[in-house]
XYZ file of C-alpha atoms in Angstrom:
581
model
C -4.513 -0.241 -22.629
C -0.763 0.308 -24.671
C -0.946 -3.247 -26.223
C -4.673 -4.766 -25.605
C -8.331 -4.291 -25.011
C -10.550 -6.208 -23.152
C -14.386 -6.934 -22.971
C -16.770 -8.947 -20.800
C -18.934 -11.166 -23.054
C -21.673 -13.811 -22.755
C -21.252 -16.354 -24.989
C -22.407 -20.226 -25.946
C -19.943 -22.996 -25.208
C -19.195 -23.905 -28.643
C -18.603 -19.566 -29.340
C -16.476 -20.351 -26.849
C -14.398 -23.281 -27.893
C -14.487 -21.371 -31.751
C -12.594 -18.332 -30.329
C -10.352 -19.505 -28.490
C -9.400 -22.064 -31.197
C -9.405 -20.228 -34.137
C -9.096 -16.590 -33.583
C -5.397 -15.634 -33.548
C -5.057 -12.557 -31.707
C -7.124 -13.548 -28.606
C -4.410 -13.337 -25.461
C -6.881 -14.589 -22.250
C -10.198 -16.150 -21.770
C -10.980 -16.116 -18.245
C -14.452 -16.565 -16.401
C -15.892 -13.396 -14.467
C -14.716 -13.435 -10.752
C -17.343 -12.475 -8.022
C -16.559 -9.187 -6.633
C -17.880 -8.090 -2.982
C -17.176 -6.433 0.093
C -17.674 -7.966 3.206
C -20.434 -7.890 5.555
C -21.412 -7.286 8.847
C -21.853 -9.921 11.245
C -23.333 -8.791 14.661
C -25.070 -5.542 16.134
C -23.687 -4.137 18.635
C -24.120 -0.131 18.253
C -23.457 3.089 20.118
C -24.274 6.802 19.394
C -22.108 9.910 20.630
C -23.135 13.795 20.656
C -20.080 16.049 19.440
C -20.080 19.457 17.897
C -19.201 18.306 13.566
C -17.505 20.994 11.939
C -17.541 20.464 7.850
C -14.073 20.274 6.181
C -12.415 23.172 4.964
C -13.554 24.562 1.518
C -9.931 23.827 0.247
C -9.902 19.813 1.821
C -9.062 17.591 -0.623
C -11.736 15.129 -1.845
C -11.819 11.508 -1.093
C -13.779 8.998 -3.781
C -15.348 6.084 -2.610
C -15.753 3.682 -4.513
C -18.308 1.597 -2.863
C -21.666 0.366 -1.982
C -22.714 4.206 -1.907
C -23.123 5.805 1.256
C -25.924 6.914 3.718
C -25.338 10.763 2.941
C -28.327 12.192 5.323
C -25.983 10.167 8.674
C -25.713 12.437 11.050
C -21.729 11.573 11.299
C -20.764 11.551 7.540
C -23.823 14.650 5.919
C -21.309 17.918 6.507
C -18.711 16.071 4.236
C -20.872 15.026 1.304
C -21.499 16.854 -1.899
C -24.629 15.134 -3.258
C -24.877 16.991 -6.648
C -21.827 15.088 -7.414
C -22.825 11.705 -5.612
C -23.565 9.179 -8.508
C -24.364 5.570 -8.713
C -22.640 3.224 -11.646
C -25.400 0.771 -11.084
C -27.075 -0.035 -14.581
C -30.611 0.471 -13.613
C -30.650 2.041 -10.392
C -29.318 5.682 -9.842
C -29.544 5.486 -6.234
C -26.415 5.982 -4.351
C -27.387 4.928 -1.454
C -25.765 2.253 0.671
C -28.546 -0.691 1.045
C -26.733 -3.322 2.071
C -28.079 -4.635 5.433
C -26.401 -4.624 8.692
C -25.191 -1.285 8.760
C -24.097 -0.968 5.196
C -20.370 -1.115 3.436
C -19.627 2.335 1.637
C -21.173 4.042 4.688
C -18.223 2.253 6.561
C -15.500 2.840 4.508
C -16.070 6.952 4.786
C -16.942 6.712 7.816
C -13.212 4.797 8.478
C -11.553 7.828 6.227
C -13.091 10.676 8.444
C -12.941 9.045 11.661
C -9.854 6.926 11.651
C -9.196 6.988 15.465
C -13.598 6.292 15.930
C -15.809 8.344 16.485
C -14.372 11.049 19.592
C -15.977 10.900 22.820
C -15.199 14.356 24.320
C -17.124 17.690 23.979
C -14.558 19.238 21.562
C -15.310 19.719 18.262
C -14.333 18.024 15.630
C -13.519 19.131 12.112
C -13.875 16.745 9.114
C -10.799 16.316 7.314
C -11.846 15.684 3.602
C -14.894 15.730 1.554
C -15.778 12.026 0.481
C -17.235 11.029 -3.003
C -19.867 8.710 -2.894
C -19.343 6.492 -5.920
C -21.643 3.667 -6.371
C -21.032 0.664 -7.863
C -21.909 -2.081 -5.344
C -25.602 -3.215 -5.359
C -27.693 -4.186 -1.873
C -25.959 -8.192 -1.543
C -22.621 -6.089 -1.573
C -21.991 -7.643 -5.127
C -20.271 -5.669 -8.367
C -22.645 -7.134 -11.238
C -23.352 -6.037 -14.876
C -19.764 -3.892 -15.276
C -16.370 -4.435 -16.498
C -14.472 -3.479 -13.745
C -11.477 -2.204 -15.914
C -14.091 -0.017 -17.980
C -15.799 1.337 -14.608
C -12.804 2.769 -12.980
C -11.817 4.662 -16.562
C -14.902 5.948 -16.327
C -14.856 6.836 -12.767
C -11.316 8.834 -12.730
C -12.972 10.661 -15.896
C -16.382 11.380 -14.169
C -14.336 13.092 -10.966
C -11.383 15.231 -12.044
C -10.961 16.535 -8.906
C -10.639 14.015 -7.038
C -7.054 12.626 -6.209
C -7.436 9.466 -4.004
C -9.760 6.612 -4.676
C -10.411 4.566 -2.144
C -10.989 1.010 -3.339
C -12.398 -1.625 -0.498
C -13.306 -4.144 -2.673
C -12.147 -7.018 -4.484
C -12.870 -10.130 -5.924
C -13.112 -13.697 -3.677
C -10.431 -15.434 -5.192
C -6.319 -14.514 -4.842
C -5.241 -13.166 -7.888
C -3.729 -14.869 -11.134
C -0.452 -15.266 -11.163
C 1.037 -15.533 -15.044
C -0.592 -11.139 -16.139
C -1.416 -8.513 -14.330
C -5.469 -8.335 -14.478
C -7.418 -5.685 -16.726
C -8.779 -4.236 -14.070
C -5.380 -3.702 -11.890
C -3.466 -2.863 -15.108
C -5.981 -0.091 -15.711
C -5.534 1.409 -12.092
C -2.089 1.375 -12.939
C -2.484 2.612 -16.152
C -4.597 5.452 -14.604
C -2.330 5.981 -11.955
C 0.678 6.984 -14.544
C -1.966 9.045 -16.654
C -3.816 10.959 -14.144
C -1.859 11.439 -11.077
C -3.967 9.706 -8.854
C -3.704 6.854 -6.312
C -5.743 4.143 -5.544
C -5.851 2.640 -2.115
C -6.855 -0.779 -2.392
C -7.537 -3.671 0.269
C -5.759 -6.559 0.160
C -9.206 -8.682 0.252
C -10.415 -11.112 2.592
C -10.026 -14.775 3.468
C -13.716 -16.022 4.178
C -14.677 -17.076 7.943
C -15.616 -20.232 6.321
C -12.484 -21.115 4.520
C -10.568 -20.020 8.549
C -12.619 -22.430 10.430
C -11.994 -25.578 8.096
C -9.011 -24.608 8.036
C -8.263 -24.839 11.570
C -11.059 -27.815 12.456
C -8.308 -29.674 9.700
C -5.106 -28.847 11.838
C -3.818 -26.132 9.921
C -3.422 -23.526 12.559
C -3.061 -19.603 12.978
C -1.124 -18.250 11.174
C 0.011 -21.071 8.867
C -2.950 -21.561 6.486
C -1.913 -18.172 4.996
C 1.292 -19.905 3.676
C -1.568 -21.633 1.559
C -1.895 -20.521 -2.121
C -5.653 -19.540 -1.652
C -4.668 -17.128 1.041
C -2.494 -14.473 -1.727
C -3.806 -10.979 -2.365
C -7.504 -10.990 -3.907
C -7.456 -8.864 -7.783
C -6.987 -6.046 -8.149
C -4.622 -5.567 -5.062
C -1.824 -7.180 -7.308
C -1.573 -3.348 -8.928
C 1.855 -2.574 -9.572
C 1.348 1.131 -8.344
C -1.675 1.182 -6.115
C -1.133 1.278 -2.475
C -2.702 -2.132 -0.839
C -3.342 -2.136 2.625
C -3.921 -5.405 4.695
C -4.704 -5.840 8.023
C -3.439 -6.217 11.690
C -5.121 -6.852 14.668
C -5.627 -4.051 17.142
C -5.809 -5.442 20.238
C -5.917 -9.569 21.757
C -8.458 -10.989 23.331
C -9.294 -13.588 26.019
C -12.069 -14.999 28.049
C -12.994 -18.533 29.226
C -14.790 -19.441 25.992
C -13.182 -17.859 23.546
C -9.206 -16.771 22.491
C -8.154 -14.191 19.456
C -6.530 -15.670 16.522
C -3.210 -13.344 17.609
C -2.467 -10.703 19.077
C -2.004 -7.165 19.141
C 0.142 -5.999 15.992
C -0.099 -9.452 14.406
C -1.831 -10.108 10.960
C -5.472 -10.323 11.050
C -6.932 -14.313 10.913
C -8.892 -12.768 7.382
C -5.930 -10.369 5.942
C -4.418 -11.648 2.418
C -0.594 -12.038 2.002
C 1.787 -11.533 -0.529
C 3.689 -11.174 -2.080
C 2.564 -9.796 -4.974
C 2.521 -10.679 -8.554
C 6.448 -11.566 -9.987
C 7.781 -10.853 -6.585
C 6.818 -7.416 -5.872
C 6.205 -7.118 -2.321
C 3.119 -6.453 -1.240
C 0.738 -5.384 0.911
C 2.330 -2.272 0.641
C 1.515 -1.376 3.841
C -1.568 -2.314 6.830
C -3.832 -0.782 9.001
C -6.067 -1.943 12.003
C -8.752 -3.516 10.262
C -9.813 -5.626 13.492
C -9.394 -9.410 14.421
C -11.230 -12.911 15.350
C -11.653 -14.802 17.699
C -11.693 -18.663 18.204
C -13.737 -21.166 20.275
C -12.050 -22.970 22.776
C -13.635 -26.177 21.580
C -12.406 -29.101 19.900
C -14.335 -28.375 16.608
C -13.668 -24.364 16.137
C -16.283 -21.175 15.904
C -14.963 -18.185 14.662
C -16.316 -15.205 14.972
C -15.492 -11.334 15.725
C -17.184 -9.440 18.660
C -16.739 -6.056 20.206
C -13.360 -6.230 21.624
C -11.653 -6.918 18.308
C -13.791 -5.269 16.002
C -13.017 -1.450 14.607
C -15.218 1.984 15.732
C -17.133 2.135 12.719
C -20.144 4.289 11.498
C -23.386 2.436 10.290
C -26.001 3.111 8.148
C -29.356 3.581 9.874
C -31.376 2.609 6.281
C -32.101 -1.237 7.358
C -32.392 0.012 11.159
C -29.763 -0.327 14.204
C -27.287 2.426 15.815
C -25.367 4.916 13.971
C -22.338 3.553 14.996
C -20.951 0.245 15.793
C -18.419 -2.609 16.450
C -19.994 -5.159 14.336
C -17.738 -6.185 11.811
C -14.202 -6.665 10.589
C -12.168 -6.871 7.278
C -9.140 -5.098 5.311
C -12.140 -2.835 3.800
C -11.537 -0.764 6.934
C -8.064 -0.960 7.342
C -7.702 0.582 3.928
C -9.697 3.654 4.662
C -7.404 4.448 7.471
C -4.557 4.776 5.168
C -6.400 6.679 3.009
C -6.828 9.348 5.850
C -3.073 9.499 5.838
C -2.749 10.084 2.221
C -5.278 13.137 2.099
C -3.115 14.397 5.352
C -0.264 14.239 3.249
C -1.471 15.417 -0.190
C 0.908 17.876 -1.849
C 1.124 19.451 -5.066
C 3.749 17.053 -6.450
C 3.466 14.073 -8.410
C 1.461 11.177 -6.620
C 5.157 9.122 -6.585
C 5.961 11.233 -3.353
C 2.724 10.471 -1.700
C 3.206 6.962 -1.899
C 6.840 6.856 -0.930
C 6.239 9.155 1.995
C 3.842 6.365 3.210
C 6.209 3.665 3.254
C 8.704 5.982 4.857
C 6.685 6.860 7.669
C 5.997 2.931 8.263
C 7.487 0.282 10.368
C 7.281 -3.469 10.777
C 5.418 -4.452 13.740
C 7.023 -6.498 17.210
C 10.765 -7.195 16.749
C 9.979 -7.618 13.110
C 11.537 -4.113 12.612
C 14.772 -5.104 13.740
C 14.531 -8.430 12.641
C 12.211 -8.687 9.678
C 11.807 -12.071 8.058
C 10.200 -12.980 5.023
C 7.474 -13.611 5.894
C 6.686 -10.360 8.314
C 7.507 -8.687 4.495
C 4.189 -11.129 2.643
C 2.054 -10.203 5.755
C 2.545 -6.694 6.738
C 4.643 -5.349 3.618
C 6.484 -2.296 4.863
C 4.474 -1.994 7.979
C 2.077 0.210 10.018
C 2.779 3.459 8.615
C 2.713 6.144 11.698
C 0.643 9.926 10.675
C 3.691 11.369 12.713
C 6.322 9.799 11.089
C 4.874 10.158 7.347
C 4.114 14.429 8.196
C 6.428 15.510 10.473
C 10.339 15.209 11.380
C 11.417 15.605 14.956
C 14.569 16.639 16.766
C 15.918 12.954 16.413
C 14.803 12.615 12.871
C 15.293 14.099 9.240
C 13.702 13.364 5.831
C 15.177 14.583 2.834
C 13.182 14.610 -0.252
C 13.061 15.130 -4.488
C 10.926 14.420 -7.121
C 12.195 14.535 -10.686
C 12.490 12.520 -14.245
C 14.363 10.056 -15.379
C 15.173 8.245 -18.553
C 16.110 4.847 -19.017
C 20.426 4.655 -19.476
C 20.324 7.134 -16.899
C 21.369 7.814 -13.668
C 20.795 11.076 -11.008
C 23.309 11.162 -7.707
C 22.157 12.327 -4.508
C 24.657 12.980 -1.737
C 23.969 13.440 2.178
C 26.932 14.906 4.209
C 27.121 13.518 7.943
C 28.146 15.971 10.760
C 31.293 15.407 12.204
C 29.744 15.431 15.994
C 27.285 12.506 14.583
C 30.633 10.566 13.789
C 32.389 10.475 17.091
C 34.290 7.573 17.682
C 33.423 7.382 21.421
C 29.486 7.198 20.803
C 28.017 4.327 19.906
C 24.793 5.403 18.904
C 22.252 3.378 16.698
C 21.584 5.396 13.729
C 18.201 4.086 11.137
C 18.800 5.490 7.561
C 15.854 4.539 5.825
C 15.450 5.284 1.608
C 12.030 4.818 -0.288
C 12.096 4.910 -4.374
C 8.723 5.541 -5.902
C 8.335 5.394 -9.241
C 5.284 5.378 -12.102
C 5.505 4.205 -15.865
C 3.752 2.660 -18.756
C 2.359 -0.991 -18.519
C 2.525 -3.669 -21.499
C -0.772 -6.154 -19.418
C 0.703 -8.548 -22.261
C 4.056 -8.467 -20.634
C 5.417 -10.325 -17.648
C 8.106 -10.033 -14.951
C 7.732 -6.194 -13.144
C 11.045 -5.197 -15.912
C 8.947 -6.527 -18.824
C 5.364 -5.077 -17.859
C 7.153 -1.298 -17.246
C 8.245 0.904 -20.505
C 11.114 1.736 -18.148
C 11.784 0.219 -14.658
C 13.905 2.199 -11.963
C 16.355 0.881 -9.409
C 18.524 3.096 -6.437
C 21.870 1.925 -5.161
C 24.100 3.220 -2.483
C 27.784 4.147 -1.839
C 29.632 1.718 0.433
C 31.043 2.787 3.983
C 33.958 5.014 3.257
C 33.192 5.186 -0.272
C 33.516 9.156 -1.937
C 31.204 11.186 -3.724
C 33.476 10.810 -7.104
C 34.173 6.446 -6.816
C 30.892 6.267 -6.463
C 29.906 8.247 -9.758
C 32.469 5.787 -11.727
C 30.665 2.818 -9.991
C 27.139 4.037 -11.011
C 28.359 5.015 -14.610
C 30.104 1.147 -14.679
C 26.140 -0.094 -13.653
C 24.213 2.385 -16.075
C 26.465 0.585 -18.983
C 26.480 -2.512 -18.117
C 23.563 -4.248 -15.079
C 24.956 -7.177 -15.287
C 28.134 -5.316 -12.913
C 27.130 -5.989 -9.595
C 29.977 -6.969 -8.047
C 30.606 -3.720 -6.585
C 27.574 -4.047 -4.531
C 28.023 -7.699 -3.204
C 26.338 -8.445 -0.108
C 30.020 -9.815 1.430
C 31.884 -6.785 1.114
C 32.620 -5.701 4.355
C 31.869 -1.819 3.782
C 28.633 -2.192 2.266
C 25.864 -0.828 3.916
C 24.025 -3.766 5.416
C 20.341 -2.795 4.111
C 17.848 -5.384 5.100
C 16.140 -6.273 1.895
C 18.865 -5.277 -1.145
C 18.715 -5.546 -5.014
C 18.555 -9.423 -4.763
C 16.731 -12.253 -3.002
C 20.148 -13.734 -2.298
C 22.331 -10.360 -0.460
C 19.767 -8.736 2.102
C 19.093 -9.872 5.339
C 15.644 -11.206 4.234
C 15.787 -13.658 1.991
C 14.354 -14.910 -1.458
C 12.813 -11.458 -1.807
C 14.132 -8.061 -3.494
C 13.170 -4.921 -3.972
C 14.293 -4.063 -7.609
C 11.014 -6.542 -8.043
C 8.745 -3.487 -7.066
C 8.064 0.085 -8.102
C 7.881 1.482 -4.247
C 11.122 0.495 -3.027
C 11.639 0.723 0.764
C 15.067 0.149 2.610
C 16.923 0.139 5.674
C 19.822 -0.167 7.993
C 20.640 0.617 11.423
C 24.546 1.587 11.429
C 26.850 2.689 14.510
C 27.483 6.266 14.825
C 31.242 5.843 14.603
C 31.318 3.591 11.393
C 28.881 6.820 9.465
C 30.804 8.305 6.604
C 31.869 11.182 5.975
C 28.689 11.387 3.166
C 26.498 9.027 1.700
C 25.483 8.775 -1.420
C 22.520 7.652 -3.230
C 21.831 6.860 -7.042
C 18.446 6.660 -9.066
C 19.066 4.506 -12.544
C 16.639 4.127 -15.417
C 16.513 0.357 -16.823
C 15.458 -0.323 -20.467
C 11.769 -2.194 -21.128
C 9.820 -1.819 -24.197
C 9.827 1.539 -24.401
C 12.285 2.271 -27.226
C 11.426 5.730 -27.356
C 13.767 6.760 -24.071
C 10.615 8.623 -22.628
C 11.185 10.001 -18.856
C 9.561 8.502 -16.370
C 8.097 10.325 -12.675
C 9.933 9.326 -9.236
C 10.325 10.613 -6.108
C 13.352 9.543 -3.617
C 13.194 9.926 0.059
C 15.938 9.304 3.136
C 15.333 9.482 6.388
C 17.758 9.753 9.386
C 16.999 8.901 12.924
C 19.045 8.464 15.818
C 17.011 5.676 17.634
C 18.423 5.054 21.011
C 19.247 8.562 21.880
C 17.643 12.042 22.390
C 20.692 13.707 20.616
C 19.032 16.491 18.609
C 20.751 15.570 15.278
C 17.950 17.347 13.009
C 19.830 20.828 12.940
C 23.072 20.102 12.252
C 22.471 17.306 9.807
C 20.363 20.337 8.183
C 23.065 22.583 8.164
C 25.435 20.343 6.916
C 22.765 19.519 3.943
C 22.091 23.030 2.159
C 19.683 22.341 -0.641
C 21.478 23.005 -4.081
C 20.109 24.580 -6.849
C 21.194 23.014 -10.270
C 21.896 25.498 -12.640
């Protein structure tokens, strides 16, 4: 990495004292965490006949970095490319998926090309990606014999071509909270090098560890308040997009009751938020739910009704396709088929900012969030609709660019006059996602101290002009420490929900200067809209000293929510797009 190396040794106990004691430039000794998916735990199974049409020649290209994958199922075959399959396995080049009751990586693709299950009707269906089967899980589901920092260098090296790595594993412990990892400062360090994007799962909280819990009178959903119940390594990655997990649907019989319901964090999902305050999960996904035993002493289990459509692998026997199992390993995919539905050719910052723009907080949460609707369900469920397309009631303006630190770029948005009409009172959602990639210092904490060069965005007040606000942001880029401007009781500041810190938004003790994808929003009446609004990226100084630019990519959003006032043209026209000369 910029300022360290690391290596996974075995080593005597007195080696061990000796280095730690008397070699100077050692910076962490930590044991090796176990690192797993998750496993099946009944077998139900299904099978559907469909005509499979294989992905365009042009689809992008999906790694998955997994337990390897049944390539020959009859569901998954048109989408592989097996002279580039390969297992990381030291001693076994199969890349097969072994593990037994229906297999893990065979899953997880399954999840990316299917994300709605398997179809029941006669059309056909067209793939929408080629997956990579990457191997690095052996048949117990278990990542043994490899650095995990070292493997995914060598992975992103091996597969040039591929530009999203899905990543449903983790370790079975939450994160550590002082550094970033190795292994999730190499993503990120990968990320910022390579243009790619890792989609990681949040990790899992055991069954075990959710019964005791509740058998000891900690109930749903309070035991994830718990320390034990934080993100899992390497979902702490300052640049990855981590998924978690919500339950699709409730349940109910006589016997047995779902540990919440529809739209509300999974009983097994891990929280944020993330490491130094970065919130996190970025986002989550329908991943599936439990249910609990009526009894005094508690059973939990999953079953059919809250479990995901997933494919199976056939190599240990049962159906091709199942609701057998649960987990944030298959919520993740599911974002992933979002991603490669909204790959473009421009830096990987405006991938992962168009995913937070396109998602909302679940329930009333959206209109209400809280703090801790932010550590369970980060930005929210993000919506394939609202990440691709705009509608008649809706407008996304975009730009991806450079920035040094000292710096700042100013966007402005002009706001049609019909839109301000003091008669209507219309509820209008501005929404504005930063994304940003930079250097990492794993030796470094706090998100300002681990970045060469952190980014923040700020907005113009109510009423404010295009030219006050300039003077404002030049005031900031000087000086930081100038924030009065922006203070959460002036009257004609925009009332955004999280803001630049823990103590101004409407959500408290959180901020989203912490993070490098940077989601806010506001719902403001039509009549008290500006004439324009303006927006401004600015660089802040970390170890870099070397004033090096660093990629971003800014989004805002418009939306009238509670009308169908068709508000896309003439906020258009009103917005031509500016060529700087």
């Amino acid at each position: 990495l910029e300022d360290s190396f690391c290596c996974e040794v075995e080593i005597t106990g007195k080696g061990l004292k000796d280095l730690v004691y008397n070699y100077p430039f050692v910076f962490e000794v930590s044991e090796t965490e176990d690192i797993s998916g998750i496993g099946s735990t009944e077998e139900q199974s299904f099978s559907f006949n469909f005509e499979l049409i294989e992905p365009n020649q042009n689809s992008p290209i999906v790694g998955i970095i997994d337990s390897g994958i049944m390539e020959e199922h009859k569901y998954i075959a048109p989408a592989i490319t097996s002279n580039k399959s390969r297992s990381y396995l030291i001693g076994d080049s199969s890349a097969a998926d072994y593990v037994e009751g229906g297999g893990h990586g065979t899953r997880v693709a399954g999840a990316v090309l299917y994300p709605n299950g398997i179809p029941i009707s006669s059309e056909p269906y067209q793939l929408p990606c080629f997956v990579r089967n990457i191997r690095v899980l052996d048949k117990d589901n278990r990542l043994v014999n490899r650095l995990p920092a070292e493997l995914m260098q060598e992975i992103v090296e091996d597969n040039k071509d591929c530009n999203i790595f899905n990543l449903s594993i983790n370790t079975s412990v939450p994160y550590r909270l002082k550094h970033m990892s190795s292994w999730a400062s190499t993503i990120d360090t990968l990320i910022n090098q390579e243009n790619v994007i890792f989609i990681i799962s949040a990790g899992n909280i055991h069954i075990e560890d959710i019964k005791n819990h509740l058998n000891s009178n900690t109930s749903y959903p309070s035991y994830l308040d718990q320390s034990n119940s934080r993100l899992a390594n390497p979902a702490q990655s300052s640049f990855a997009l981590t998924v978690g997990s919500v339950n699709h649907i409730g349940f109910e019989d006589e016997n047995w009751k779902s540990l919440g319901e529809q739209n509300d964090i999974s009983a097994f999902s891990r929280i944020g938020t993330g490491i130094w305050g970065m919130i996190k999960p970025d986002v989550v996904e329908f991943g599936g739910g439990l249910i609990a035993s009526k009894t005094e002493f508690k059973t939990i289990r999953n079953n059919e009704a809250t479990s995901p459509e997933l494919v199976r692998s056939t190599l240990n026997g049962g159906g091709a396709y199942g609701k057998d199992t649960v987990g944030t390993s298959f919520a993740t995919p599911k974002v992933s088929y979002i991603a490669l539905k909204n790959l473009l050719n421009e830096n990987i910052n405006l991938l992962r900012g168009l995913i937070a723009q396109g998602a909302r907080l679940p329930n009333d949460y959206f209109l209400n969030p809280t703090f801790n609707s932010i550590r369970y369900f980060g930005y929210g469920i993000p919506s394939l609709e609202r990440v691709t397309k705009n509608t008649n009631q809706r407008i996304t303006f975009y730009n991806t660019g450079e920035i040094k630190a000292d710096e700042g770029q100013i966007y402005s948005l002009k706001i049609p006059e019909a839109l301000r009409n003091q008669a209507d009172q219309h509820n209008i959602l501005i929404e504005v996602s930063l994304s940003y990639t930079s250097k990492v210092r794993r030796t470094r904490q706090l998100t300002s101290s681990y970045l060469a060069t952190s980014l923040v965005w700020t907005s113009s007040k109510l009423g404010q002009s295009l030219n006050v606000f300039e003077k404002i942001v030049l005031k900031q880029i000087e000086d930081e420490r100038i924030e009065e401007e922006n203070s959460s009781d002036n009257a004609q500041q925009i009332k955004w929900k999280i803001r630049e810190r823990k103590d101004w938004g409407e959500i408290r003790d959180i901020n989203r200067n912490n993070s490098t994808l940077q989601k806010d929003w506001a719902i403001i009446k039509s009549y008290d809209l500006s004439e324009e609004i303006s927006f401004a990226v600015i660089g802040r100084k970390g170890w870099d000293k070397t004033y090096e630019p660093v990629q971003y990519a800014l989004i805002v959003s418009i939306e009238i929510l509670d009308s169908n006032l068709e508000i896309y043209e003439a906020i258009r026209i009103e917005n031509p797009i500016e060529i700087e000369t």
